[in-house]
């Protein structure tokens, strides 16, 4: 089956899914109590009917719901994500402003967790039953079970407060005005805690999955054959077992990659990382509809996009999939 | 996950209704201020905008109070002191106020500030968009005129004692006429680049990270400000804010920016000063509003009195709020003007509570307590009160929601009983009467008389007190109204709240006025 046909089919489906999600999001948000004007007035500790009227007109909430929906859909069809009157900026500007920080954080966490997880899982599988296996399994169970916010806070107390090794919050040293390499190093320094924290959970998942999957494959007939023809355990493990065991890990990586944009609310909050997760969470508690819809849309587009990429990666990792799809 | 999000939500919201502040040790005044330096302050949540004429959220006021200025400032006794007004005169009949403006004041863009700007701000801009100035302008003021470039005359319809207190930075900020006149105020692109007359200018706002203010070199008050830069850092998590202070990233933790149970620990750190001053203008007052309009037990005075006796308010203050604050005796905070202690008082007395609840004819009707979603401390408070009321035989359950949900329910009177807390704004006529007069039983915002308490005598006393000619006459009326209300319990007053400012002791003169940090960096310096 040809690749082009596969891709175009997936793209059309993806666009339809995105459209449905966009409409659903619109109504879901409206179903929540309160509106942005009321929230804004509520925060100020003083309001009157005239103020609410002015704000609602400014937010476009005085229009009928169908008109608001039409304006929203029409905007999205021309790649216009709308305007946040609360923040007085176009949604696209707000999102793009926050995107680099989020991609850096989630990207770093992705690389750390995938790399570390696969290596840990493979090691544990090779040494199944020995103490090093128990250590890795226990560690991943702990990472998996501990709430993220607790790890985040504890790591701040231990590594920032007690040992003073890394800064506990922020994206860079505020007021230092570093440039070039010094700035990159500074950002990297700030990245350590949040990226490790965010990466731990997925590290545990990858490690557990990789281990289980490798042990399963290790009992297969073709592995016995490989051993029987005299290949060294290392080669059997790398070429025969790991390659076949990696498929479930790819699935999981696809899921994690889909969350690169929207999935780090908690880490960003605790580490004051100026990313999209916080933009979205703030928009949620402020009922800043346009921003919320914009971020939702970007995240769903990422998920749809990465699902397609994951399917492509399957075909590379295991050519048999193409034959049967 | 849930709990971290709730914590964040909580703090955001707490600060959203709150603003932060404090007062500096007088000894600091004796030292000669040093020039230069940078101070890092926490602001949370992130303000929606910094154009103070259009937005008066707590965080907005905290940052923008250094960019914009009003005619007056207030000392901790709420006595007006000069700001953009150099001096002022009040006519013998208390109806004409003449303000003389400071000379040589310029806007941040270099244009001169004059009486035209004052008239534009008070008569046009704020009257159009400001929910607190609007009723003053429309209800009390007959005309606002320019006499000459440096003189403005305000003529009242009748004497209105609170006028001078309505000139606080957030209540009546001066707006540049040359930028806003004739435009659609809310759509003006200049809203993103605020231009005021204040000691600091906006240099950069990195959304989600920080707001950077720099010294206004041509500030009208010679030699000020002393600091070169102020960074307002946005750190959403309260525990992370505490660690940021401990590791030296932050110099000032504004009121309410750390959890109450962290205050005592942080206060003991070296080189750390704490003050609860700088909140006199706001004097946040917390209470439970029973929805009298729903009828039933909550409409019964004896039942409400019974609840007052049933609640261990001392426990709420000492345990839930970590000992911060003071128990109120009635609608007016003891921190502001016109407070009277001559009222019926309610101690914690379960037996008496049971007696009154029984006498009210209560048959166990269920009552839902709508908790305020502003963080764990409020949730715990709701639980403690529920326990107290249950002990007195009242059938209470707790209802929870998020901030917009609470705002909507409280705005529309969709509750049995709810927490609320509001600023007193320096004068009962502006900050207290609004919660109890029957003309303010409104829908749409949670700051009116949401419990729908109606007492014509109270209405009249508040109305008369606002326009009584002398402070003595006003005091007499307010003393009377406090006595009546303490007896009738229109709401169940719980706490005069304290929001301590925690800062490094080498930041001097941080809190010198009744709004504390909100205009604190005009005088502050770093040793």
PDB file of C-alpha atoms in Angstrom, chain B residues 217-493:
ATOM      1  CA  UNK B 217      14.747  59.555  35.919  1.00  0.00           C
ATOM      2  CA  UNK B 218      12.578  62.644  35.557  1.00  0.00           C
ATOM      3  CA  UNK B 219      10.294  61.861  38.485  1.00  0.00           C
ATOM      4  CA  UNK B 220       8.836  65.056  39.943  1.00  0.00           C
ATOM      5  CA  UNK B 221       9.984  64.307  43.464  1.00  0.00           C
ATOM      6  CA  UNK B 222      13.683  65.138  43.319  1.00  0.00           C
ATOM      7  CA  UNK B 223      16.026  62.419  44.490  1.00  0.00           C
ATOM      8  CA  UNK B 224      13.388  59.692  44.226  1.00  0.00           C
ATOM      9  CA  UNK B 225      12.984  56.873  43.631  1.00  0.00           C
ATOM     10  CA  UNK B 226      16.123  55.470  45.213  1.00  0.00           C
ATOM     11  CA  UNK B 227      16.007  52.064  43.563  1.00  0.00           C
ATOM     12  CA  UNK B 228      17.086  51.560  39.945  1.00  0.00           C
ATOM     13  CA  UNK B 229      14.922  48.576  39.162  1.00  0.00           C
ATOM     14  CA  UNK B 230      12.083  46.497  40.517  1.00  0.00           C
ATOM     15  CA  UNK B 231      11.386  43.019  39.169  1.00  0.00           C
ATOM     16  CA  UNK B 232       7.945  41.574  39.888  1.00  0.00           C
ATOM     17  CA  UNK B 233       8.373  37.823  39.549  1.00  0.00           C
ATOM     18  CA  UNK B 234       5.485  35.553  38.733  1.00  0.00           C
ATOM     19  CA  UNK B 235       5.785  32.284  40.657  1.00  0.00           C
ATOM     20  CA  UNK B 236       2.472  30.426  40.721  1.00  0.00           C
ATOM     21  CA  UNK B 237       3.127  27.933  43.516  1.00  0.00           C
ATOM     22  CA  UNK B 238       3.120  29.166  47.111  1.00  0.00           C
ATOM     23  CA  UNK B 239       5.637  26.625  48.394  1.00  0.00           C
ATOM     24  CA  UNK B 240       7.967  27.464  45.500  1.00  0.00           C
ATOM     25  CA  UNK B 241       7.642  31.159  46.401  1.00  0.00           C
ATOM     26  CA  UNK B 242       8.744  30.391  49.933  1.00  0.00           C
ATOM     27  CA  UNK B 243      11.762  28.451  48.651  1.00  0.00           C
ATOM     28  CA  UNK B 244      12.554  31.291  46.215  1.00  0.00           C
ATOM     29  CA  UNK B 245      12.664  33.674  49.165  1.00  0.00           C
ATOM     30  CA  UNK B 246      14.818  31.310  51.197  1.00  0.00           C
ATOM     31  CA  UNK B 247      17.294  30.839  48.363  1.00  0.00           C
ATOM     32  CA  UNK B 248      17.575  34.611  47.852  1.00  0.00           C
ATOM     33  CA  UNK B 249      15.818  34.924  44.502  1.00  0.00           C
ATOM     34  CA  UNK B 250      13.124  37.078  46.035  1.00  0.00           C
ATOM     35  CA  UNK B 251      13.466  40.014  48.438  1.00  0.00           C
ATOM     36  CA  UNK B 252       9.830  40.730  49.180  1.00  0.00           C
ATOM     37  CA  UNK B 253       6.945  38.298  49.707  1.00  0.00           C
ATOM     38  CA  UNK B 254       3.872  40.458  49.453  1.00  0.00           C
ATOM     39  CA  UNK B 255       0.915  39.855  51.763  1.00  0.00           C
ATOM     40  CA  UNK B 256      -0.874  36.571  51.145  1.00  0.00           C
ATOM     41  CA  UNK B 257       1.792  35.215  48.801  1.00  0.00           C
ATOM     42  CA  UNK B 258       2.813  32.327  51.061  1.00  0.00           C
ATOM     43  CA  UNK B 259       0.648  29.825  52.907  1.00  0.00           C
ATOM     44  CA  UNK B 260      -0.379  30.996  56.378  1.00  0.00           C
ATOM     45  CA  UNK B 261       1.449  28.088  58.004  1.00  0.00           C
ATOM     46  CA  UNK B 262       4.696  29.186  56.316  1.00  0.00           C
ATOM     47  CA  UNK B 263       4.580  32.702  57.753  1.00  0.00           C
ATOM     48  CA  UNK B 264       5.947  31.833  61.188  1.00  0.00           C
ATOM     49  CA  UNK B 265       8.792  29.739  59.773  1.00  0.00           C
ATOM     50  CA  UNK B 266       9.871  32.360  57.230  1.00  0.00           C
ATOM     51  CA  UNK B 267       9.648  35.137  59.819  1.00  0.00           C
ATOM     52  CA  UNK B 268      12.400  33.477  61.824  1.00  0.00           C
ATOM     53  CA  UNK B 269      14.919  33.472  58.972  1.00  0.00           C
ATOM     54  CA  UNK B 270      17.932  35.757  59.347  1.00  0.00           C
ATOM     55  CA  UNK B 271      17.693  39.289  57.903  1.00  0.00           C
ATOM     56  CA  UNK B 272      13.921  38.902  57.639  1.00  0.00           C
ATOM     57  CA  UNK B 273      11.378  41.514  58.672  1.00  0.00           C
ATOM     58  CA  UNK B 274       7.638  41.072  58.851  1.00  0.00           C
ATOM     59  CA  UNK B 275       4.918  43.658  59.039  1.00  0.00           C
ATOM     60  CA  UNK B 276       1.158  43.579  58.931  1.00  0.00           C
ATOM     61  CA  UNK B 277       0.964  47.301  58.275  1.00  0.00           C
ATOM     62  CA  UNK B 278       0.128  48.794  54.912  1.00  0.00           C
ATOM     63  CA  UNK B 279      -3.358  47.289  54.742  1.00  0.00           C
ATOM     64  CA  UNK B 280      -5.218  50.019  56.625  1.00  0.00           C
ATOM     65  CA  UNK B 281      -6.946  51.314  53.507  1.00  0.00           C
ATOM     66  CA  UNK B 282      -8.222  47.845  52.596  1.00  0.00           C
ATOM     67  CA  UNK B 283      -8.763  46.260  56.005  1.00  0.00           C
ATOM     68  CA  UNK B 284     -10.147  43.011  54.541  1.00  0.00           C
ATOM     69  CA  UNK B 285     -13.112  41.765  56.543  1.00  0.00           C
ATOM     70  CA  UNK B 286     -14.259  38.141  56.224  1.00  0.00           C
ATOM     71  CA  UNK B 287     -17.711  36.798  57.001  1.00  0.00           C
ATOM     72  CA  UNK B 288     -20.404  34.251  56.189  1.00  0.00           C
ATOM     73  CA  UNK B 289     -23.370  35.601  54.258  1.00  0.00           C
ATOM     74  CA  UNK B 290     -26.649  33.827  55.038  1.00  0.00           C
ATOM     75  CA  UNK B 291     -29.084  34.103  52.147  1.00  0.00           C
ATOM     76  CA  UNK B 292     -31.972  35.789  53.926  1.00  0.00           C
ATOM     77  CA  UNK B 293     -33.913  36.034  50.665  1.00  0.00           C
ATOM     78  CA  UNK B 294     -34.320  32.242  50.681  1.00  0.00           C
ATOM     79  CA  UNK B 295     -36.424  32.457  53.818  1.00  0.00           C
ATOM     80  CA  UNK B 296     -36.371  29.514  56.229  1.00  0.00           C
ATOM     81  CA  UNK B 297     -34.111  29.429  59.257  1.00  0.00           C
ATOM     82  CA  UNK B 298     -31.517  31.803  57.789  1.00  0.00           C
ATOM     83  CA  UNK B 299     -34.106  34.578  57.660  1.00  0.00           C
ATOM     84  CA  UNK B 300     -34.617  34.209  61.392  1.00  0.00           C
ATOM     85  CA  UNK B 301     -32.594  36.552  63.589  1.00  0.00           C
ATOM     86  CA  UNK B 302     -32.456  34.159  66.535  1.00  0.00           C
ATOM     87  CA  UNK B 303     -31.122  31.415  64.303  1.00  0.00           C
ATOM     88  CA  UNK B 304     -28.358  33.684  62.994  1.00  0.00           C
ATOM     89  CA  UNK B 305     -27.465  34.734  66.524  1.00  0.00           C
ATOM     90  CA  UNK B 306     -27.375  31.068  67.474  1.00  0.00           C
ATOM     91  CA  UNK B 307     -24.879  30.415  64.670  1.00  0.00           C
ATOM     92  CA  UNK B 308     -22.738  33.306  65.934  1.00  0.00           C
ATOM     93  CA  UNK B 309     -22.505  31.644  69.352  1.00  0.00           C
ATOM     94  CA  UNK B 310     -21.965  28.230  67.778  1.00  0.00           C
ATOM     95  CA  UNK B 311     -18.881  29.178  65.779  1.00  0.00           C
ATOM     96  CA  UNK B 312     -15.562  29.088  67.598  1.00  0.00           C
ATOM     97  CA  UNK B 313     -14.126  32.107  65.832  1.00  0.00           C
ATOM     98  CA  UNK B 314     -11.074  32.148  68.060  1.00  0.00           C
ATOM     99  CA  UNK B 315     -10.225  28.647  66.805  1.00  0.00           C
ATOM    100  CA  UNK B 316     -10.657  29.802  63.218  1.00  0.00           C
ATOM    101  CA  UNK B 317      -8.234  32.635  63.768  1.00  0.00           C
ATOM    102  CA  UNK B 318      -5.635  30.752  65.802  1.00  0.00           C
ATOM    103  CA  UNK B 319      -5.651  27.376  64.123  1.00  0.00           C
ATOM    104  CA  UNK B 320      -6.942  27.861  60.597  1.00  0.00           C
ATOM    105  CA  UNK B 321      -5.355  31.263  60.034  1.00  0.00           C
ATOM    106  CA  UNK B 322      -2.220  30.649  62.092  1.00  0.00           C
ATOM    107  CA  UNK B 323      -3.072  33.373  64.583  1.00  0.00           C
ATOM    108  CA  UNK B 324      -3.186  36.085  61.938  1.00  0.00           C
ATOM    109  CA  UNK B 325      -5.868  38.747  62.296  1.00  0.00           C
ATOM    110  CA  UNK B 326      -8.371  39.831  64.874  1.00  0.00           C
ATOM    111  CA  UNK B 327     -11.982  38.954  65.687  1.00  0.00           C
ATOM    112  CA  UNK B 328     -14.437  41.554  64.393  1.00  0.00           C
ATOM    113  CA  UNK B 329     -17.364  42.787  66.432  1.00  0.00           C
ATOM    114  CA  UNK B 330     -19.497  44.024  63.570  1.00  0.00           C
ATOM    115  CA  UNK B 331     -19.565  45.405  60.036  1.00  0.00           C
ATOM    116  CA  UNK B 332     -16.803  48.003  60.437  1.00  0.00           C
ATOM    117  CA  UNK B 333     -13.189  46.937  60.864  1.00  0.00           C
ATOM    118  CA  UNK B 334     -11.425  48.165  63.962  1.00  0.00           C
ATOM    119  CA  UNK B 335      -8.555  49.150  61.682  1.00  0.00           C
ATOM    120  CA  UNK B 336     -10.516  51.835  59.868  1.00  0.00           C
ATOM    121  CA  UNK B 337     -12.467  54.930  60.800  1.00  0.00           C
ATOM    122  CA  UNK B 338     -15.773  55.092  62.671  1.00  0.00           C
ATOM    123  CA  UNK B 339     -15.379  51.731  64.395  1.00  0.00           C
ATOM    124  CA  UNK B 340     -17.340  51.345  67.615  1.00  0.00           C
ATOM    125  CA  UNK B 341     -16.824  48.613  70.207  1.00  0.00           C
ATOM    126  CA  UNK B 342     -20.094  49.455  71.923  1.00  0.00           C
ATOM    127  CA  UNK B 343     -22.066  46.529  70.463  1.00  0.00           C
ATOM    128  CA  UNK B 344     -23.532  43.195  71.589  1.00  0.00           C
ATOM    129  CA  UNK B 345     -20.765  40.577  71.456  1.00  0.00           C
ATOM    130  CA  UNK B 346     -20.807  36.877  70.688  1.00  0.00           C
ATOM    131  CA  UNK B 347     -18.455  34.500  72.454  1.00  0.00           C
ATOM    132  CA  UNK B 348     -18.182  30.777  71.739  1.00  0.00           C
ATOM    133  CA  UNK B 349     -21.078  29.270  73.721  1.00  0.00           C
ATOM    134  CA  UNK B 350     -22.578  26.037  72.419  1.00  0.00           C
ATOM    135  CA  UNK B 351     -25.292  25.839  75.081  1.00  0.00           C
ATOM    136  CA  UNK B 352     -26.541  29.303  74.254  1.00  0.00           C
ATOM    137  CA  UNK B 353     -26.318  28.515  70.547  1.00  0.00           C
ATOM    138  CA  UNK B 354     -28.486  25.419  70.971  1.00  0.00           C
ATOM    139  CA  UNK B 355     -30.994  27.377  72.977  1.00  0.00           C
ATOM    140  CA  UNK B 356     -31.310  30.092  70.337  1.00  0.00           C
ATOM    141  CA  UNK B 357     -31.457  27.624  67.459  1.00  0.00           C
ATOM    142  CA  UNK B 358     -34.239  25.761  69.240  1.00  0.00           C
ATOM    143  CA  UNK B 359     -36.092  28.974  70.049  1.00  0.00           C
ATOM    144  CA  UNK B 360     -35.959  29.967  66.377  1.00  0.00           C
ATOM    145  CA  UNK B 361     -38.121  26.950  65.561  1.00  0.00           C
ATOM    146  CA  UNK B 362     -35.418  25.190  63.554  1.00  0.00           C
ATOM    147  CA  UNK B 363     -36.458  21.683  62.509  1.00  0.00           C
ATOM    148  CA  UNK B 364     -33.223  20.403  61.015  1.00  0.00           C
ATOM    149  CA  UNK B 365     -33.660  21.930  57.557  1.00  0.00           C
ATOM    150  CA  UNK B 366     -30.479  21.277  55.557  1.00  0.00           C
ATOM    151  CA  UNK B 367     -28.184  24.243  54.991  1.00  0.00           C
ATOM    152  CA  UNK B 368     -25.459  24.237  52.368  1.00  0.00           C
ATOM    153  CA  UNK B 369     -22.307  26.188  53.060  1.00  0.00           C
ATOM    154  CA  UNK B 370     -20.758  27.386  49.795  1.00  0.00           C
ATOM    155  CA  UNK B 371     -17.018  27.330  50.443  1.00  0.00           C
ATOM    156  CA  UNK B 372     -14.765  29.963  48.973  1.00  0.00           C
ATOM    157  CA  UNK B 373     -12.435  28.224  46.473  1.00  0.00           C
ATOM    158  CA  UNK B 374      -9.420  30.331  47.440  1.00  0.00           C
ATOM    159  CA  UNK B 375      -7.224  27.615  48.786  1.00  0.00           C
ATOM    160  CA  UNK B 376      -6.745  25.081  51.492  1.00  0.00           C
ATOM    161  CA  UNK B 377      -7.029  27.568  54.306  1.00  0.00           C
ATOM    162  CA  UNK B 378     -10.565  28.457  53.232  1.00  0.00           C
ATOM    163  CA  UNK B 379     -11.516  24.803  52.818  1.00  0.00           C
ATOM    164  CA  UNK B 380     -10.302  24.036  56.320  1.00  0.00           C
ATOM    165  CA  UNK B 381     -12.166  27.013  57.665  1.00  0.00           C
ATOM    166  CA  UNK B 382     -15.377  25.741  56.068  1.00  0.00           C
ATOM    167  CA  UNK B 383     -14.799  22.335  57.675  1.00  0.00           C
ATOM    168  CA  UNK B 384     -14.162  23.835  61.117  1.00  0.00           C
ATOM    169  CA  UNK B 385     -17.310  25.924  60.896  1.00  0.00           C
ATOM    170  CA  UNK B 386     -19.346  23.003  59.658  1.00  0.00           C
ATOM    171  CA  UNK B 387     -18.192  21.050  62.699  1.00  0.00           C
ATOM    172  CA  UNK B 388     -19.110  23.933  65.038  1.00  0.00           C
ATOM    173  CA  UNK B 389     -22.565  24.302  63.543  1.00  0.00           C
ATOM    174  CA  UNK B 390     -23.164  20.555  63.626  1.00  0.00           C
ATOM    175  CA  UNK B 391     -22.323  20.582  67.342  1.00  0.00           C
ATOM    176  CA  UNK B 392     -25.095  23.130  67.830  1.00  0.00           C
ATOM    177  CA  UNK B 393     -27.556  20.832  66.095  1.00  0.00           C
ATOM    178  CA  UNK B 394     -27.539  22.521  62.700  1.00  0.00           C
ATOM    179  CA  UNK B 395     -27.655  20.319  59.609  1.00  0.00           C
ATOM    180  CA  UNK B 396     -24.855  21.731  57.447  1.00  0.00           C
ATOM    181  CA  UNK B 397     -23.096  20.394  54.378  1.00  0.00           C
ATOM    182  CA  UNK B 398     -20.305  21.950  52.371  1.00  0.00           C
ATOM    183  CA  UNK B 399     -20.728  22.823  48.718  1.00  0.00           C
ATOM    184  CA  UNK B 400     -17.620  23.316  46.563  1.00  0.00           C
ATOM    185  CA  UNK B 401     -16.938  24.931  43.214  1.00  0.00           C
ATOM    186  CA  UNK B 402     -14.152  26.751  41.350  1.00  0.00           C
ATOM    187  CA  UNK B 403     -13.555  30.488  41.326  1.00  0.00           C
ATOM    188  CA  UNK B 404     -15.719  31.432  38.339  1.00  0.00           C
ATOM    189  CA  UNK B 405     -18.386  29.104  39.698  1.00  0.00           C
ATOM    190  CA  UNK B 406     -18.289  30.775  43.085  1.00  0.00           C
ATOM    191  CA  UNK B 407     -18.393  34.225  41.508  1.00  0.00           C
ATOM    192  CA  UNK B 408     -21.449  33.266  39.532  1.00  0.00           C
ATOM    193  CA  UNK B 409     -23.290  31.675  42.450  1.00  0.00           C
ATOM    194  CA  UNK B 410     -22.461  34.505  44.832  1.00  0.00           C
ATOM    195  CA  UNK B 411     -23.373  37.088  42.197  1.00  0.00           C
ATOM    196  CA  UNK B 412     -26.769  35.577  41.556  1.00  0.00           C
ATOM    197  CA  UNK B 413     -27.726  34.785  45.146  1.00  0.00           C
ATOM    198  CA  UNK B 414     -27.549  31.071  44.302  1.00  0.00           C
ATOM    199  CA  UNK B 415     -26.461  29.826  47.764  1.00  0.00           C
ATOM    200  CA  UNK B 416     -27.747  29.148  51.293  1.00  0.00           C
ATOM    201  CA  UNK B 417     -24.723  30.530  53.031  1.00  0.00           C
ATOM    202  CA  UNK B 418     -21.333  31.509  51.647  1.00  0.00           C
ATOM    203  CA  UNK B 419     -17.995  32.931  52.702  1.00  0.00           C
ATOM    204  CA  UNK B 420     -17.047  36.315  51.387  1.00  0.00           C
ATOM    205  CA  UNK B 421     -14.456  38.905  52.197  1.00  0.00           C
ATOM    206  CA  UNK B 422     -14.162  42.474  51.061  1.00  0.00           C
ATOM    207  CA  UNK B 423     -12.025  45.546  51.415  1.00  0.00           C
ATOM    208  CA  UNK B 424     -13.345  48.350  53.564  1.00  0.00           C
ATOM    209  CA  UNK B 425     -11.726  51.026  51.380  1.00  0.00           C
ATOM    210  CA  UNK B 426     -11.017  53.399  54.225  1.00  0.00           C
ATOM    211  CA  UNK B 427     -14.559  54.600  54.814  1.00  0.00           C
ATOM    212  CA  UNK B 428     -17.799  52.810  55.739  1.00  0.00           C
ATOM    213  CA  UNK B 429     -19.683  54.868  53.143  1.00  0.00           C
ATOM    214  CA  UNK B 430     -17.757  53.238  50.298  1.00  0.00           C
ATOM    215  CA  UNK B 431     -16.529  49.925  51.690  1.00  0.00           C
ATOM    216  CA  UNK B 432     -19.146  48.827  54.225  1.00  0.00           C
ATOM    217  CA  UNK B 433     -22.593  50.224  53.405  1.00  0.00           C
ATOM    218  CA  UNK B 434     -22.580  48.416  50.052  1.00  0.00           C
ATOM    219  CA  UNK B 435     -22.982  45.024  51.749  1.00  0.00           C
ATOM    220  CA  UNK B 436     -25.976  45.889  53.894  1.00  0.00           C
ATOM    221  CA  UNK B 437     -28.192  48.533  52.298  1.00  0.00           C
ATOM    222  CA  UNK B 438     -31.338  47.316  50.593  1.00  0.00           C
ATOM    223  CA  UNK B 439     -30.708  49.477  47.510  1.00  0.00           C
ATOM    224  CA  UNK B 440     -27.688  47.303  46.804  1.00  0.00           C
ATOM    225  CA  UNK B 441     -29.489  43.945  46.611  1.00  0.00           C
ATOM    226  CA  UNK B 442     -28.206  43.248  43.134  1.00  0.00           C
ATOM    227  CA  UNK B 443     -27.360  40.434  40.794  1.00  0.00           C
ATOM    228  CA  UNK B 444     -24.305  40.337  38.580  1.00  0.00           C
ATOM    229  CA  UNK B 445     -21.495  40.832  41.082  1.00  0.00           C
ATOM    230  CA  UNK B 446     -20.695  39.377  44.505  1.00  0.00           C
ATOM    231  CA  UNK B 447     -19.938  42.680  46.238  1.00  0.00           C
ATOM    232  CA  UNK B 448     -23.407  43.921  47.015  1.00  0.00           C
ATOM    233  CA  UNK B 449     -25.906  42.941  49.676  1.00  0.00           C
ATOM    234  CA  UNK B 450     -25.937  39.334  48.460  1.00  0.00           C
ATOM    235  CA  UNK B 451     -27.811  37.976  51.477  1.00  0.00           C
ATOM    236  CA  UNK B 452     -30.624  40.463  50.802  1.00  0.00           C
ATOM    237  CA  UNK B 453     -30.710  41.929  54.298  1.00  0.00           C
ATOM    238  CA  UNK B 454     -33.373  44.606  54.577  1.00  0.00           C
ATOM    239  CA  UNK B 455     -33.690  47.095  57.399  1.00  0.00           C
ATOM    240  CA  UNK B 456     -34.997  50.594  56.549  1.00  0.00           C
ATOM    241  CA  UNK B 457     -33.399  52.043  59.659  1.00  0.00           C
ATOM    242  CA  UNK B 458     -29.988  50.723  58.639  1.00  0.00           C
ATOM    243  CA  UNK B 459     -30.520  52.101  55.118  1.00  0.00           C
ATOM    244  CA  UNK B 460     -31.277  55.519  56.530  1.00  0.00           C
ATOM    245  CA  UNK B 461     -28.396  55.558  58.980  1.00  0.00           C
ATOM    246  CA  UNK B 462     -25.883  54.635  56.262  1.00  0.00           C
ATOM    247  CA  UNK B 463     -27.340  57.210  53.881  1.00  0.00           C
ATOM    248  CA  UNK B 464     -27.254  59.976  56.476  1.00  0.00           C
ATOM    249  CA  UNK B 465     -23.801  59.061  57.698  1.00  0.00           C
ATOM    250  CA  UNK B 466     -22.291  59.332  54.217  1.00  0.00           C
ATOM    251  CA  UNK B 467     -23.305  62.969  53.874  1.00  0.00           C
ATOM    252  CA  UNK B 468     -23.278  64.134  57.503  1.00  0.00           C
ATOM    253  CA  UNK B 469     -21.277  67.372  57.682  1.00  0.00           C
ATOM    254  CA  UNK B 470     -18.773  66.543  60.431  1.00  0.00           C
ATOM    255  CA  UNK B 471     -16.833  63.487  61.514  1.00  0.00           C
ATOM    256  CA  UNK B 472     -18.475  63.638  64.945  1.00  0.00           C
ATOM    257  CA  UNK B 473     -21.927  63.541  63.393  1.00  0.00           C
ATOM    258  CA  UNK B 474     -20.843  60.635  61.184  1.00  0.00           C
ATOM    259  CA  UNK B 475     -19.373  58.743  64.110  1.00  0.00           C
ATOM    260  CA  UNK B 476     -22.617  59.030  66.033  1.00  0.00           C
ATOM    261  CA  UNK B 477     -24.622  57.546  63.159  1.00  0.00           C
ATOM    262  CA  UNK B 478     -22.106  54.767  62.526  1.00  0.00           C
ATOM    263  CA  UNK B 479     -22.011  53.875  66.222  1.00  0.00           C
ATOM    264  CA  UNK B 480     -25.773  53.485  66.103  1.00  0.00           C
ATOM    265  CA  UNK B 481     -25.800  51.379  62.960  1.00  0.00           C
ATOM    266  CA  UNK B 482     -23.082  49.063  64.297  1.00  0.00           C
ATOM    267  CA  UNK B 483     -25.114  48.423  67.420  1.00  0.00           C
ATOM    268  CA  UNK B 484     -28.253  47.550  65.456  1.00  0.00           C
ATOM    269  CA  UNK B 485     -26.434  45.302  63.044  1.00  0.00           C
ATOM    270  CA  UNK B 486     -24.415  43.441  65.653  1.00  0.00           C
ATOM    271  CA  UNK B 487     -27.745  42.572  67.212  1.00  0.00           C
ATOM    272  CA  UNK B 488     -29.398  41.525  63.946  1.00  0.00           C
ATOM    273  CA  UNK B 489     -26.420  39.652  62.454  1.00  0.00           C
ATOM    274  CA  UNK B 490     -27.106  40.285  58.745  1.00  0.00           C
ATOM    275  CA  UNK B 491     -23.866  38.412  58.105  1.00  0.00           C
ATOM    276  CA  UNK B 492     -21.688  36.360  60.463  1.00  0.00           C
ATOM    277  CA  UNK B 493     -18.476  38.348  60.863  1.00  0.00           C
TER     278      UNK B 493
END
